Short mmCIF file of C-alpha atoms in Angstrom, two decimals:
data_model
loop_
_atom_site.label_atom_id
_atom_site.label_comp_id
_atom_site.label_asym_id
_atom_site.label_seq_id
_atom_site.Cartn_x
_atom_site.Cartn_y
_atom_site.Cartn_z
CA MET V 212 -163.78 183.14 -179.21
CA PRO V 213 -162.59 181.24 -182.27
CA VAL V 214 -164.48 178.13 -183.24
CA CYS V 215 -161.35 176.15 -184.03
CA SER V 216 -158.62 175.22 -181.64
CA ALA V 217 -155.93 176.69 -183.91
CA GLY V 218 -156.84 180.13 -182.65
CA ARG V 219 -156.67 178.99 -179.02
CA TRP V 220 -153.39 177.22 -179.72
CA ILE V 221 -151.89 180.37 -181.17
CA ARG V 222 -152.81 182.32 -178.09
CA ASN V 223 -151.57 179.58 -175.78
CA ASP V 224 -148.35 179.38 -177.72
CA ARG V 225 -147.87 183.11 -177.35
CA ASN V 226 -148.59 182.99 -173.62
CA GLU V 227 -146.42 179.97 -172.93
CA ARG V 228 -143.46 181.44 -174.77
CA GLN V 229 -144.23 184.93 -173.44
CA VAL V 230 -143.62 186.42 -176.86
CA PRO V 231 -143.16 190.15 -176.31
CA ARG V 232 -145.39 192.67 -178.02
CA LEU V 233 -142.74 195.33 -177.70
CA SER V 234 -144.60 198.04 -179.58
CA GLY V 235 -148.00 197.47 -177.98
CA GLY V 236 -151.37 197.64 -179.71
CA ARG V 237 -152.55 196.01 -182.92
CA GLY V 238 -151.49 196.41 -186.49
CA ALA V 239 -148.74 195.24 -188.78
CA ALA V 240 -146.92 198.59 -188.69
CA ARG V 241 -146.45 198.45 -184.93
CA GLY V 242 -145.59 194.78 -185.17
CA PHE V 243 -142.75 195.46 -187.56
CA LEU V 244 -141.61 198.28 -185.30
CA ALA V 245 -141.34 195.63 -182.59
CA PHE V 246 -139.30 193.51 -184.97
CA PHE V 247 -136.74 196.26 -185.54
CA GLN V 248 -136.65 196.98 -181.81
CA TRP V 249 -135.91 193.29 -181.27
CA LEU V 250 -133.05 193.46 -183.77
CA ALA V 251 -131.61 196.50 -182.01
CA ASN V 252 -131.78 194.94 -178.56
CA GLY V 253 -130.71 191.43 -179.48
CA HIS V 254 -133.38 189.97 -177.18
CA ALA V 255 -136.27 191.19 -175.06
CA VAL V 256 -134.91 192.23 -171.67
CA GLY V 257 -136.90 190.93 -168.73
CA THR V 258 -138.79 188.21 -170.63
CA SER V 259 -138.24 184.49 -170.99
CA TRP V 260 -139.80 184.00 -174.41
CA TRP V 261 -136.49 183.17 -176.08
CA ARG V 262 -135.35 179.61 -175.55
CA HIS V 263 -132.10 180.15 -177.41
CA PRO V 264 -129.21 179.15 -175.09
CA LEU V 265 -127.25 182.27 -176.01
CA ALA V 266 -130.09 184.72 -175.46
CA ALA V 267 -129.47 185.13 -171.74
CA ASN V 268 -125.90 186.22 -172.47
CA GLY V 269 -127.03 188.74 -175.04
CA HIS V 270 -125.06 187.39 -177.98
CA ARG V 271 -126.83 189.64 -180.43
CA LYS V 272 -124.59 188.82 -183.38
CA VAL V 273 -125.30 185.12 -183.10
CA LEU V 274 -129.05 185.70 -182.81
CA VAL V 275 -129.17 188.02 -185.79
CA THR V 276 -127.03 185.54 -187.72
CA ASP V 277 -129.76 182.89 -187.27
CA LEU V 278 -132.30 185.29 -188.76
CA SER V 279 -129.95 186.29 -191.57
CA ALA V 280 -129.32 182.64 -192.44
CA PHE V 281 -133.06 181.93 -192.56
CA LEU V 282 -133.73 184.98 -194.74
CA ALA V 283 -130.95 183.95 -197.11
CA ALA V 284 -132.30 180.40 -197.29
CA GLY V 285 -135.81 181.73 -197.90
CA PHE V 286 -134.75 183.94 -200.79
CA PHE V 287 -132.68 181.06 -202.18
CA LEU V 288 -135.74 178.79 -202.06
CA VAL V 289 -137.92 181.32 -203.86
CA ALA V 290 -135.21 182.01 -206.44
CA SER V 291 -134.68 178.29 -207.10
CA HIS V 292 -138.32 178.08 -208.19
CA ALA V 293 -138.65 181.45 -209.91
CA ILE V 294 -135.39 181.49 -211.86
CA GLY V 295 -135.06 177.77 -212.52
CA SER V 296 -138.48 177.57 -214.15
CA ALA V 297 -138.18 180.79 -216.18
CA SER V 298 -138.57 180.09 -219.89
CA ALA V 299 -135.33 181.77 -220.96
CA VAL V 300 -133.21 180.08 -218.30
CA ARG V 301 -134.85 176.72 -218.80
CA GLY V 302 -134.35 176.87 -222.57
CA VAL V 303 -130.64 177.65 -222.29
CA LEU V 304 -130.01 174.95 -219.69
CA ILE V 305 -131.94 172.30 -221.62
CA ALA V 306 -129.92 173.14 -224.74
CA ARG V 307 -126.67 172.68 -222.84
CA LEU V 308 -127.57 169.85 -220.44
CA THR V 309 -130.41 168.08 -222.29
CA ARG V 310 -133.80 167.75 -220.62
CA PRO V 311 -132.81 164.91 -218.20
CA GLY V 312 -129.73 166.88 -217.16
CA PHE V 313 -131.78 170.00 -216.55
CA ILE V 314 -134.35 168.08 -214.50
CA ALA V 315 -131.58 166.53 -212.39
CA LEU V 316 -129.90 169.91 -211.83
CA HIS V 317 -133.13 171.74 -211.02
CA SER V 318 -134.31 168.96 -208.70
CA GLY V 319 -130.97 168.90 -206.88
CA ILE V 320 -130.95 172.66 -206.36
CA SER V 321 -134.57 172.59 -205.18
CA ILE V 322 -133.83 169.85 -202.65
CA VAL V 323 -130.78 171.68 -201.30
CA ALA V 324 -132.77 174.93 -201.08
CA LEU V 325 -135.63 173.25 -199.23
CA ALA V 326 -133.25 171.48 -196.83
CA ALA V 327 -131.45 174.75 -196.04
CA PHE V 328 -134.79 176.51 -195.56
CA LEU V 329 -136.08 173.90 -193.10
CA TRP V 330 -132.77 173.67 -191.23
CA THR V 331 -132.44 177.42 -190.71
CA TYR V 332 -136.13 177.61 -189.77
CA GLY V 333 -135.56 175.03 -187.05
CA ARG V 334 -132.73 177.12 -185.59
CA LEU V 335 -134.71 180.37 -185.59
CA PRO V 336 -136.39 181.30 -182.28
CA THR V 337 -140.01 182.43 -182.23
CA GLY V 338 -139.18 186.14 -182.18
CA PRO V 339 -141.46 189.04 -181.27
CA TRP V 340 -145.18 189.12 -181.91
CA LEU V 341 -145.90 191.13 -185.08
CA PHE V 342 -149.70 191.16 -185.21
CA ASP V 343 -152.79 189.59 -183.64
CA PRO V 344 -154.59 187.06 -185.88
CA ILE V 345 -158.31 187.67 -186.29
CA ASP V 346 -160.53 185.42 -184.20
CA ALA V 347 -162.37 184.13 -187.28
CA GLY V 348 -159.13 183.16 -189.03
CA PRO V 349 -159.08 179.47 -188.03
CA THR V 350 -162.73 179.04 -188.99
CA VAL V 351 -162.14 180.65 -192.38
CA ALA V 352 -159.16 178.36 -192.98
CA VAL V 353 -161.16 175.22 -192.14
CA TRP V 354 -163.92 176.13 -194.59
CA VAL V 355 -161.71 177.38 -197.44
CA MET V 356 -159.12 174.57 -197.40
CA PRO V 357 -161.40 172.07 -199.23
CA PHE V 358 -161.60 174.51 -202.15
CA VAL V 359 -157.83 174.97 -202.01
CA LEU V 360 -157.35 171.22 -202.35
CA PHE V 361 -159.94 171.15 -205.14
CA LEU V 362 -157.85 173.65 -207.12
CA VAL V 363 -154.64 171.68 -206.57
CA VAL V 364 -156.25 168.31 -207.38
CA GLY V 365 -157.83 169.81 -210.49
CA ARG V 366 -154.46 171.12 -211.62
CA LEU V 367 -152.70 167.81 -211.05
CA THR V 368 -155.37 165.79 -212.87
CA THR V 369 -156.07 168.10 -215.82
CA ARG V 370 -153.83 168.63 -218.82
CA PRO V 371 -152.91 172.31 -219.16
CA PRO V 372 -154.42 173.95 -222.26
CA VAL V 373 -152.20 174.92 -225.16
CA SER V 374 -153.97 178.28 -225.33
CA GLU V 375 -156.57 180.07 -223.24
CA ALA V 376 -159.13 179.51 -225.98
CA GLU V 377 -158.82 175.77 -225.25
CA ALA V 378 -159.21 176.05 -221.47
CA THR V 379 -161.29 173.24 -220.00
CA GLY V 380 -162.27 171.95 -216.58
CA ILE V 381 -160.46 173.60 -213.70
CA TYR V 382 -158.79 176.06 -216.09
CA ARG V 383 -162.17 177.63 -216.76
CA ILE V 384 -162.32 178.44 -213.04
CA SER V 385 -158.80 179.87 -212.74
CA ARG V 386 -155.98 180.51 -215.20
CA TYR V 387 -153.43 179.10 -212.73
CA PRO V 388 -155.35 176.75 -210.42
CA GLY V 389 -152.30 175.11 -208.87
CA SER V 390 -150.46 178.32 -208.06
CA VAL V 391 -153.63 179.99 -206.80
CA GLY V 392 -154.35 176.98 -204.59
CA VAL V 393 -150.89 177.00 -203.01
CA LEU V 394 -151.05 180.78 -202.62
CA LEU V 395 -154.39 180.52 -200.77
CA TRP V 396 -152.99 177.73 -198.58
CA ALA V 397 -150.01 179.88 -197.58
CA TYR V 398 -152.18 182.94 -196.97
CA LEU V 399 -154.69 181.04 -194.82
CA HIS V 400 -151.81 179.93 -192.60
CA LEU V 401 -150.11 183.33 -192.65
CA MET V 402 -153.25 185.09 -191.43
CA ASN V 403 -153.39 182.73 -188.44
CA MET V 404 -149.79 183.21 -187.31
CA GLY V 405 -148.50 186.45 -185.80
CA ASP V 406 -145.03 185.70 -184.44
CA LEU V 407 -141.95 186.55 -186.45
CA LYS V 408 -140.79 182.99 -187.12
CA ARG V 409 -143.98 181.55 -188.57
CA THR V 410 -144.91 184.78 -190.32
CA LEU V 411 -141.63 184.68 -192.25
CA LEU V 412 -142.10 180.97 -192.97
CA PHE V 413 -145.45 181.37 -194.68
CA ALA V 414 -144.48 184.67 -196.29
CA PHE V 415 -141.73 182.83 -198.17
CA LEU V 416 -144.08 179.95 -199.01
CA LEU V 417 -146.59 182.48 -200.32
CA ALA V 418 -143.92 184.16 -202.43
CA ILE V 419 -143.25 180.97 -204.43
CA PRO V 420 -146.69 180.66 -206.12
CA LEU V 421 -146.94 184.44 -206.38
CA ALA V 422 -143.66 184.52 -208.30
CA ALA V 423 -144.92 181.72 -210.55
CA ILE V 424 -148.10 183.65 -211.34
CA LEU V 425 -146.17 186.85 -212.09
CA ARG V 426 -143.67 184.98 -214.27
CA ASN V 427 -146.44 183.30 -216.27
CA GLU V 428 -148.27 186.60 -216.70
CA VAL V 429 -145.13 188.27 -218.04
CA SER V 430 -144.59 185.40 -220.50
CA ARG V 431 -148.23 185.53 -221.54
CA ARG V 432 -148.14 189.25 -222.25
CA ASN V 433 -144.83 189.03 -224.09
CA LEU V 434 -146.33 186.35 -226.32
CA ALA V 435 -149.37 188.53 -226.99
CA ARG V 436 -147.11 191.44 -227.95
CA ALA V 437 -145.05 189.20 -230.24
CA ILE V 438 -148.18 187.97 -232.01
CA GLU V 439 -149.42 191.53 -232.38
CA ALA V 440 -146.06 192.71 -233.74
CA THR V 441 -145.95 189.98 -236.39
CA GLY V 442 -149.51 190.74 -237.46
CA ASP V 443 -150.57 187.15 -236.88
CA ASP V 444 -154.21 187.67 -235.98
CA GLN V 445 -155.19 184.05 -236.40
CA GLY V 446 -157.67 183.22 -233.69
CA ALA V 447 -158.22 186.88 -232.88
CA ASP V 448 -161.96 186.34 -233.00
CA ASP V 449 -161.57 184.06 -229.99
CA ASP V 450 -160.24 186.95 -227.90
CA ALA V 451 -158.10 184.30 -226.22
CA PRO V 452 -156.13 186.55 -223.84
CA SER V 453 -159.32 187.62 -222.08
CA GLN V 454 -161.11 184.28 -221.79
CA THR V 455 -159.61 183.25 -218.45
CA ARG V 456 -158.88 185.01 -215.19
CA ILE V 457 -156.51 184.36 -212.29
CA ILE V 458 -159.10 184.87 -209.55
CA PRO V 459 -161.27 181.75 -209.24
CA PHE V 460 -164.70 182.03 -210.91
CA HIS V 461 -164.00 185.59 -212.11
CA ALA V 462 -164.14 184.63 -215.79
CA ILE V 463 -167.32 182.60 -215.24
CA LEU V 464 -169.11 185.34 -213.30
CA SER V 465 -168.10 187.95 -215.89
CA GLY V 466 -169.48 185.81 -218.72
CA ARG V 467 -166.13 185.12 -220.39
CA GLN V 468 -166.25 181.44 -219.47
CA LYS V 469 -168.88 178.89 -218.53
CA LEU V 470 -168.68 176.14 -215.97
CA VAL V 471 -168.80 172.75 -217.68
CA TRP V 472 -169.15 170.31 -214.81
CA SER V 473 -168.70 167.25 -217.03
CA GLU V 474 -165.11 168.41 -217.63
CA ILE V 475 -164.46 168.37 -213.87
CA GLY V 476 -166.53 165.49 -212.54
CA TRP V 477 -167.59 164.58 -209.04
CA TRP V 478 -164.62 162.27 -208.64
CA ARG V 479 -162.27 165.26 -208.33
CA VAL V 480 -164.48 166.68 -205.59
CA ALA V 481 -164.47 163.31 -203.81
CA LEU V 482 -160.69 163.03 -204.15
CA SER V 483 -160.23 166.55 -202.75
CA LEU V 484 -162.45 165.78 -199.75
CA ALA V 485 -160.58 162.51 -199.17
CA PHE V 486 -157.26 164.36 -199.12
CA TYR V 487 -158.79 166.91 -196.75
CA ALA V 488 -159.91 164.18 -194.36
CA VAL V 489 -156.38 162.74 -194.34
CA LEU V 490 -154.95 166.22 -193.81
CA LEU V 491 -157.24 166.86 -190.84
CA ALA V 492 -156.29 163.51 -189.32
CA LEU V 493 -152.53 164.00 -189.73
CA HIS V 494 -152.35 167.70 -188.90
CA PRO V 495 -152.42 167.32 -185.08
CA LEU V 496 -150.00 164.39 -185.24
CA VAL V 497 -147.44 165.96 -187.57
CA ILE V 498 -147.87 169.69 -186.93
CA GLY V 499 -149.17 169.55 -183.36
CA VAL V 500 -152.29 171.63 -184.03
CA ASP V 501 -155.83 170.29 -184.41
CA PRO V 502 -157.64 172.64 -186.84
CA ILE V 503 -161.12 171.54 -185.73
CA GLY V 504 -160.54 170.22 -182.21
#
């Protein structure tokens, strides 16, 4: 039995909606087989899990259109972050539009993408059950979320270093603390879902920070190659490219970095815990799920 009510809520939600496990058994492979079976059939015959008003009439094209619209909106949302913040694209747009114009354009596209994503998500029915969340999932999420908020707070309150050799504070713990924090947040929720609708939701939300990390890594390696090609070995003794790691505490545990607590301070820990308390209080009111109830 899970310690947290989120696990019980997931099971109750599945039972109340009678979400079909068309393929039977556990495992993501069988779950996705159920998904394709659902697409082929339009809806699960003999079950009442689908609340869509057209499901009873078997309007498969309309149902699949809802899913297609959500997938398109999801890819648009990810692309608006990944492409819009790419160095090459950003440089060209700033040169043509000026920085305020670029910020206005990027912000407008991001807002439209988010609105489309949320609107199509609201229209999408729950869908088939893809996998069974592990019983310990809610408990793991409750205990890891404070660290997730610590990474995000550290990122928002610490100036990014010009180079890895100048990494301080939270950047000694992780090369990309903000992106890693958001990625962990999305994964903690994804592992506690199971139905098609919410699995796709958090898969897209996980793809955004993952794309940011990959983009930054590509830029970082291209810069290293450019420096090597020009023969500019200034600062080579610092071995800057290897001084930080993406995985939290990896660089510290491997001896490439050291934890300097004075650069972080207890106030960031206190602020993270305060945000967590607010999150726990609002979660059942806004989301409808009490993580610790």
